[in-house]
């Protein structure tokens, strides 16, 4: 296996650049540059020189003998000055060494998986952690990266193994008085039901992607009902053009807002109306589609909302001659920031019900799909030990896929393609 290297810190220029080298030739390659290596896991300053003896930089050098390293291989790090020219010169000197090549995106983490340092669930959590933009995303991703999802799944697999052993005993020793009885199979059924209940609970909770994708909040209503004004107030910036002319908004306009760690995708839509204008009809159709798919609908019409779960908003409540709308849940005025904040409070209250709880273990969509397949296998109770045995084996296979057991190269390529080079 070739030895790989890459800049693992932020892009240059920076105060410090961390260059990571991993593989069988890691120590030899770094020793050629640094003259000698410090004791394992001890940082010491070394002068880095190329093959001609020219000084490249003075850097902290660390050596981590495998297999107890981030990648499971011999691993070395060079903590150098973070200028572009310095980093380029060191990377060029490493590339000139035999059996060395630049790392691909996610290759360090992929080697950690190959060498048993992490599993797929932890790798996916790390990928989410690298892309986390809010505090709640960070907390959920860190839990997965630190192995909480993996620990839960391994617990399920251990229980399935015990149930499978009991079932096999029913098959292998059915003629023995103390093994082949109905009580034994009843115990297996009880264990399967308990595990199925836990999987039901997982599937009932929102997926962790919710934290990244956000809550889809759609503003709907007839033309000139104040949708564009309201989205500007909610975003506190000019997102949409505001005009007294009906039909100003002819297509969906989206804006992302982050409040208290939650992501909201606000969508202004064309006014719902019958129109002979073919372009306006397309906008109305798209508005209807957005309203149907919305997580939360803010309805600004004076008639009843098209969805029972909509938040009925009386917009422009301070406009001259505006009559209060019977049934509207909240009134919002352009010159009343408190009314806008009150609407945000209502939106946030609804949004929290769509999000994973902060103290709950959240599963990714792919992991939930595996849980759903395992649940389907466990839900069907049978009095035939042969069928029960096959159900348990299938549940083991599907839950094991969460940890990467029997993972395909295509799946791994898709996962590690999300990583940056150097991680």
Coordinates of C-alpha atoms in Angstrom, one line a residue:
X1 CA 0.0 0.0 0.0
X2 CA 1.3 3.4 -0.9
X3 CA 2.0 6.1 1.7
X4 CA -0.2 9.1 1.3
X5 CA 0.2 12.8 2.4
X6 CA -1.9 15.9 2.3
X7 CA -2.4 19.3 4.0
X8 CA -4.9 18.5 6.8
X9 CA -5.4 22.0 8.2
X10 CA -7.2 24.9 6.6
X11 CA -6.3 26.3 3.2
X12 CA -3.2 28.5 3.1
X13 CA -2.4 31.2 4.0
X14 CA -2.8 30.4 7.7
X15 CA -0.8 30.7 10.9
X16 CA 0.0 27.0 11.0
X17 CA -0.1 24.3 8.3
X18 CA -0.5 20.7 9.4
X19 CA 0.7 18.1 6.8
X20 CA -0.3 14.5 7.5
X21 CA 1.6 11.5 6.2
X22 CA 0.2 8.0 6.6
X23 CA 1.4 4.6 5.5
X24 CA 4.3 2.2 5.6
X25 CA 6.9 4.7 4.4
X26 CA 5.6 7.6 6.5
X27 CA 8.5 7.6 9.0
X28 CA 11.2 7.1 6.4
X29 CA 9.8 9.9 4.2
X30 CA 9.6 12.4 7.1
X31 CA 13.0 11.4 8.4
X32 CA 14.5 12.2 5.0
X33 CA 13.1 15.7 5.3
X34 CA 13.7 16.2 9.1
X35 CA 17.0 14.3 9.5
X36 CA 15.6 12.3 12.4
X37 CA 12.3 11.6 14.1
X38 CA 11.4 12.5 17.7
X39 CA 10.3 9.9 20.1
X40 CA 6.7 8.6 19.5
X41 CA 4.0 11.0 20.3
X42 CA 6.5 13.8 21.2
X43 CA 6.6 17.1 19.4
X44 CA 10.1 18.4 18.5
X45 CA 11.4 21.1 16.2
X46 CA 13.2 19.9 13.1
X47 CA 14.7 21.7 10.1
X48 CA 13.0 20.4 7.0
X49 CA 15.3 20.1 4.0
X50 CA 14.8 18.8 0.5
X51 CA 17.0 16.2 -1.3
X52 CA 19.6 18.9 -2.2
X53 CA 19.8 20.1 1.4
X54 CA 18.0 23.4 0.9
X55 CA 16.1 24.6 4.0
X56 CA 12.3 24.4 3.5
X57 CA 11.1 25.4 7.0
X58 CA 11.5 24.7 10.7
X59 CA 8.5 22.7 11.9
X60 CA 7.2 20.7 14.7
X61 CA 7.4 17.0 13.9
X62 CA 5.4 14.2 15.5
X63 CA 5.4 10.4 14.9
X64 CA 2.6 8.1 15.8
X65 CA 3.4 4.4 15.4
X66 CA 0.5 2.2 14.2
X67 CA -1.9 0.6 14.7
X68 CA -3.1 3.0 17.5
X69 CA -3.4 6.0 15.3
X70 CA -6.1 7.9 13.5
X71 CA -5.6 5.8 10.4
X72 CA -4.4 2.5 12.0
X73 CA -1.1 3.0 10.2
X74 CA 2.2 4.7 10.9
X75 CA 1.3 8.4 10.9
X76 CA 3.5 11.5 11.0
X77 CA 2.6 15.1 11.1
X78 CA 4.5 18.2 10.2
X79 CA 3.3 21.4 11.9
X80 CA 4.9 24.1 9.6
X81 CA 4.3 27.7 8.9
X82 CA 1.1 28.2 7.0
X83 CA 2.3 30.2 4.0
X84 CA 1.4 28.9 0.5
X85 CA 5.0 28.7 -0.7
X86 CA 6.1 26.8 2.5
X87 CA 3.3 24.3 2.2
X88 CA 3.8 23.8 -1.5
X89 CA 7.6 23.3 -1.1
X90 CA 7.1 20.6 1.6
X91 CA 4.4 18.8 -0.3
X92 CA 6.6 18.8 -3.4
X93 CA 9.5 17.4 -1.3
X94 CA 7.2 14.6 0.0
X95 CA 6.0 13.8 -3.5
X96 CA 9.6 13.3 -4.6
X97 CA 10.1 10.4 -2.1
X98 CA 9.6 6.8 -3.3
X99 CA 6.2 5.1 -2.7
X100 CA 4.5 8.4 -1.9
X101 CA 1.5 10.1 -3.4
X102 CA -1.0 12.8 -2.6
X103 CA -4.1 11.6 -0.7
X104 CA -7.5 11.6 -2.3
X105 CA -10.6 13.2 -0.7
X106 CA -11.5 11.3 2.5
X107 CA -8.6 8.8 2.1
X108 CA -7.2 9.1 5.6
X109 CA -10.7 8.4 7.1
X110 CA -11.2 5.5 4.6
X111 CA -8.0 3.9 5.8
X112 CA -9.2 4.3 9.3
X113 CA -12.3 2.4 8.3
X114 CA -10.3 -0.3 6.5
X115 CA -8.0 -0.8 9.5
X116 CA -10.9 -1.1 12.0
X117 CA -10.3 2.3 13.7
X118 CA -13.9 3.4 13.0
X119 CA -17.0 2.0 11.4
X120 CA -19.3 3.5 8.7
X121 CA -21.7 5.1 11.1
X122 CA -18.8 6.9 12.8
X123 CA -17.4 7.9 9.4
X124 CA -20.7 9.3 8.4
X125 CA -20.9 11.3 11.6
X126 CA -17.5 12.7 11.0
X127 CA -18.6 13.8 7.5
X128 CA -21.6 15.5 9.0
X129 CA -19.3 17.1 11.6
X130 CA -17.1 18.6 9.0
X131 CA -20.0 20.2 7.2
X132 CA -21.9 21.3 10.3
X133 CA -23.1 24.9 10.2
X134 CA -25.2 25.1 13.4
X135 CA -24.7 24.1 17.0
X136 CA -27.4 21.5 16.8
X137 CA -25.9 19.9 13.7
X138 CA -22.5 19.8 15.5
X139 CA -24.0 18.1 18.6
X140 CA -25.8 15.4 16.5
X141 CA -22.8 14.8 14.2
X142 CA -20.4 14.6 17.2
X143 CA -22.6 12.0 18.8
X144 CA -22.4 9.8 15.7
X145 CA -18.7 10.5 15.2
X146 CA -18.0 9.5 18.8
X147 CA -19.8 6.2 18.3
X148 CA -23.2 6.6 20.0
X149 CA -25.1 5.3 17.0
X150 CA -22.6 2.4 16.6
X151 CA -22.9 1.5 20.3
X152 CA -26.7 1.4 19.9
X153 CA -26.5 -0.8 16.8
X154 CA -24.0 -3.1 18.4
X155 CA -26.3 -3.6 21.3
X156 CA -29.1 -4.6 19.0
X157 CA -26.8 -7.0 17.2
X158 CA -25.7 -8.6 20.5
X159 CA -29.3 -9.2 21.4
X160 CA -30.1 -10.6 18.0
X161 CA -27.2 -13.0 18.3
X162 CA -28.6 -14.3 21.6
X163 CA -32.0 -14.7 20.1
X164 CA -30.5 -16.5 17.1
X165 CA -28.6 -18.9 19.5
X166 CA -31.9 -19.7 21.3
X167 CA -33.6 -20.3 18.0
X168 CA -30.8 -22.6 16.8
X169 CA -31.1 -24.5 20.0
X170 CA -34.7 -25.1 19.2
X171 CA -33.7 -26.6 15.9
X172 CA -30.6 -28.6 16.9
X173 CA -31.9 -30.0 20.2
X174 CA -35.6 -30.2 19.6
X175 CA -35.7 -33.8 21.0
X176 CA -34.2 -32.7 24.3
X177 CA -36.7 -32.1 27.0
X178 CA -35.0 -29.0 28.4
X179 CA -34.5 -27.2 25.1
X180 CA -37.1 -28.0 22.5
X181 CA -40.2 -26.4 24.1
X182 CA -42.7 -23.7 23.5
X183 CA -41.3 -21.6 26.3
X184 CA -38.0 -21.2 24.5
X185 CA -39.6 -19.9 21.3
X186 CA -41.8 -17.7 23.3
X187 CA -38.7 -16.1 24.8
X188 CA -37.4 -15.5 21.4
X189 CA -40.7 -13.9 20.3
X190 CA -40.6 -11.6 23.4
X191 CA -37.0 -10.5 22.6
X192 CA -38.0 -9.8 18.9
X193 CA -41.0 -7.8 20.0
X194 CA -38.9 -5.7 22.4
X195 CA -36.3 -4.9 19.7
X196 CA -39.0 -4.1 17.2
X197 CA -40.5 -1.6 19.7
X198 CA -37.1 0.2 19.9
X199 CA -36.8 0.2 16.1
X200 CA -40.4 1.7 15.9
X201 CA -39.2 4.5 18.2
X202 CA -36.2 5.2 16.0
X203 CA -38.4 5.4 12.9
X204 CA -40.9 7.7 14.6
X205 CA -38.2 10.3 15.3
X206 CA -37.0 12.7 12.7
X207 CA -33.9 11.9 10.7
X208 CA -30.7 13.8 11.5
X209 CA -30.7 15.3 7.9
X210 CA -33.6 17.5 9.2
X211 CA -31.0 19.6 11.0
X212 CA -29.1 20.2 7.8
X213 CA -32.0 20.5 5.3
X214 CA -34.0 22.7 7.6
X215 CA -37.7 23.4 7.9
X216 CA -39.5 24.3 4.7
X217 CA -41.7 27.3 5.5
X218 CA -43.9 28.4 2.6
X219 CA -45.8 31.7 2.4
X220 CA -49.1 31.2 0.5
X221 CA -52.1 33.3 -0.3
X222 CA -53.9 35.3 -3.1
X223 CA -52.1 38.1 -5.0
X224 CA -51.3 41.2 -3.0
X225 CA -51.9 39.6 0.3
X226 CA -48.5 40.7 1.7
X227 CA -46.4 37.6 1.2
X228 CA -43.3 39.4 -0.2
X229 CA -43.5 42.0 2.5
X230 CA -43.7 39.3 5.2
X231 CA -40.8 37.3 3.9
X232 CA -38.7 40.4 3.9
X233 CA -39.7 41.1 7.5
X234 CA -38.9 37.5 8.6
X235 CA -35.5 37.6 6.9
X236 CA -34.8 41.2 7.9
X237 CA -33.5 41.9 4.4
X238 CA -35.0 42.6 1.0
X239 CA -35.5 39.1 -0.4
X240 CA -38.5 39.8 -2.6
X241 CA -39.7 42.8 -4.7
X242 CA -42.6 44.5 -3.0
X243 CA -45.2 46.2 -5.1
X244 CA -48.9 47.2 -5.0
X245 CA -49.2 45.6 -8.5
X246 CA -50.8 42.2 -8.2
X247 CA -48.7 39.3 -9.6
X248 CA -45.3 40.9 -8.9
X249 CA -44.1 37.5 -7.6
X250 CA -44.4 35.1 -10.5
X251 CA -42.1 32.3 -9.3
X252 CA -40.9 30.9 -6.0
X253 CA -38.3 32.9 -4.1
X254 CA -36.3 31.1 -1.4
X255 CA -34.3 32.5 1.5
X256 CA -32.5 30.6 4.3
X257 CA -32.6 31.9 7.9
X258 CA -30.8 30.4 10.9
X259 CA -32.4 31.1 14.2
X260 CA -31.4 29.6 17.6
X261 CA -29.6 26.7 15.8
X262 CA -32.4 25.8 13.5
X263 CA -32.3 26.2 9.7
X264 CA -35.5 27.6 8.0
X265 CA -36.0 27.7 4.2
X266 CA -38.6 30.4 3.6
X267 CA -40.4 30.4 0.2
X268 CA -42.4 33.2 -1.2
X269 CA -44.9 32.1 -3.8
X270 CA -47.0 33.5 -6.6
X271 CA -50.5 34.6 -5.6
X272 CA -53.1 31.9 -6.1
X273 CA -55.5 33.1 -8.7
X274 CA -57.2 32.2 -12.0
X275 CA -55.2 33.8 -14.8
X276 CA -55.2 33.7 -18.6
X277 CA -51.4 34.5 -18.5
X278 CA -49.6 31.3 -19.3
X279 CA -46.5 32.4 -17.3
X280 CA -48.6 33.4 -14.3
X281 CA -50.4 30.0 -14.5
X282 CA -47.0 28.2 -14.2
X283 CA -46.2 30.3 -11.1
X284 CA -49.6 29.5 -9.6
X285 CA -49.0 25.7 -10.2
X286 CA -45.6 25.9 -8.6
X287 CA -47.1 27.8 -5.7
X288 CA -49.6 25.0 -5.2
X289 CA -46.9 22.4 -5.3
X290 CA -44.8 24.3 -2.7
X291 CA -47.9 24.6 -0.4
X292 CA -48.6 20.9 -0.6
X293 CA -45.0 19.9 0.3
X294 CA -44.4 22.6 2.9
X295 CA -43.4 21.6 6.4
X296 CA -45.1 24.7 7.6
X297 CA -47.6 26.9 5.7
X298 CA -48.0 30.6 6.5
X299 CA -51.4 31.4 5.0
X300 CA -52.0 35.1 4.3
X301 CA -55.4 34.9 2.6
X302 CA -58.6 36.1 4.2
X303 CA -60.4 32.8 3.4
X304 CA -59.6 29.6 5.3
X305 CA -56.2 28.0 4.6
X306 CA -56.0 25.0 2.3
X307 CA -54.3 23.0 5.1
X308 CA -55.6 22.4 8.6
X309 CA -52.1 22.7 10.0
X310 CA -51.4 26.1 8.5
X311 CA -50.5 29.2 10.6
X312 CA -53.2 31.7 9.5
X313 CA -51.6 35.1 9.4
X314 CA -53.4 38.4 9.0
X315 CA -50.7 40.4 7.2
X316 CA -50.7 44.1 6.8
X317 CA -52.9 44.4 9.9
X318 CA -52.0 48.1 10.2
X319 CA -53.0 49.0 6.7
X320 CA -55.7 51.7 6.4
X321 CA -59.2 50.1 6.2
X322 CA -57.9 46.6 7.0
X323 CA -60.6 44.6 8.7
X324 CA -59.6 41.9 11.2
X325 CA -59.8 38.4 9.7
X326 CA -62.0 36.1 11.7
X327 CA -60.1 32.9 12.5
X328 CA -56.6 34.3 11.8
X329 CA -54.2 33.0 14.4
X330 CA -51.8 36.0 14.5
X331 CA -51.8 39.6 13.1
X332 CA -48.5 41.0 11.7
X333 CA -47.8 44.7 11.0
X334 CA -44.9 46.0 9.0
X335 CA -44.1 48.7 11.6
X336 CA -44.5 46.4 14.6
X337 CA -41.3 44.3 15.1
X338 CA -42.9 42.6 18.1
X339 CA -45.6 41.1 15.9
X340 CA -43.0 39.6 13.6
X341 CA -41.2 38.2 16.6
X342 CA -44.4 36.7 17.8
X343 CA -44.9 35.0 14.5
X344 CA -41.3 33.6 14.7
X345 CA -42.2 32.2 18.1
X346 CA -45.1 30.3 16.6
X347 CA -43.0 29.1 13.7
X348 CA -40.2 27.9 16.1
X349 CA -42.7 26.1 18.3
X350 CA -44.0 24.1 15.3
X351 CA -40.5 23.5 13.9
X352 CA -39.2 22.0 17.2
X353 CA -41.8 19.2 16.7
X354 CA -40.2 18.3 13.4
X355 CA -36.6 18.2 14.6
X356 CA -34.6 15.6 16.5
X357 CA -34.6 16.2 20.3
X358 CA -31.3 17.5 21.6
X359 CA -30.9 14.6 24.0
X360 CA -32.1 12.0 21.6
X361 CA -30.0 9.8 19.3
X362 CA -30.7 10.7 15.7
X363 CA -30.2 8.4 12.8
X364 CA -29.4 9.3 9.3
X365 CA -31.9 8.4 6.5
X366 CA -29.8 5.5 5.2
X367 CA -29.5 4.1 8.8
X368 CA -33.3 4.5 9.2
X369 CA -33.9 2.6 6.0
X370 CA -31.8 -0.3 7.5
X371 CA -33.8 -0.1 10.7
X372 CA -37.0 -0.3 8.7
X373 CA -35.9 -3.4 6.9
X374 CA -34.9 -5.0 10.2
X375 CA -38.2 -4.1 11.7
X376 CA -40.1 -5.6 8.8
X377 CA -38.2 -8.9 9.4
X378 CA -38.9 -8.9 13.2
X379 CA -42.6 -7.8 13.0
X380 CA -43.8 -11.1 11.6
X381 CA -44.0 -13.7 14.4
X382 CA -43.9 -17.4 13.4
X383 CA -44.0 -20.6 15.4
X384 CA -41.6 -22.3 12.9
X385 CA -38.1 -22.0 14.3
X386 CA -36.7 -22.2 10.7
X387 CA -38.6 -19.1 9.7
X388 CA -37.7 -17.3 12.9
X389 CA -34.0 -18.1 12.4
X390 CA -34.1 -16.6 8.9
X391 CA -35.9 -13.5 10.2
X392 CA -33.1 -13.0 12.7
X393 CA -30.4 -13.5 10.2
X394 CA -31.9 -10.9 7.9
X395 CA -32.3 -8.4 10.7
X396 CA -28.6 -9.0 11.6
X397 CA -27.6 -8.3 8.0
X398 CA -29.6 -5.1 7.6
X399 CA -28.5 -3.6 10.9
X400 CA -24.9 -4.7 10.3
X401 CA -25.0 -2.6 7.2
X402 CA -25.2 0.5 9.4
X403 CA -21.7 -0.3 10.7
X404 CA -20.4 -1.1 7.2
X405 CA -20.6 -4.9 7.3
X406 CA -20.8 -6.1 3.7
X407 CA -20.5 -2.5 2.5
X408 CA -20.0 -2.1 -1.3
X409 CA -17.2 0.0 -2.8
X410 CA -19.9 2.2 -4.5
X411 CA -21.4 3.0 -1.2
X412 CA -18.0 3.7 0.4
X413 CA -17.0 5.9 -2.6
X414 CA -20.2 8.0 -2.2
X415 CA -19.6 8.4 1.6
X416 CA -15.9 9.4 1.4
X417 CA -16.4 11.6 -1.5
X418 CA -18.1 14.0 0.9
X419 CA -14.8 14.5 2.8
X420 CA -12.2 17.1 2.0
X421 CA -8.6 16.2 1.0
X422 CA -6.5 15.7 4.1
X423 CA -9.3 14.1 6.2

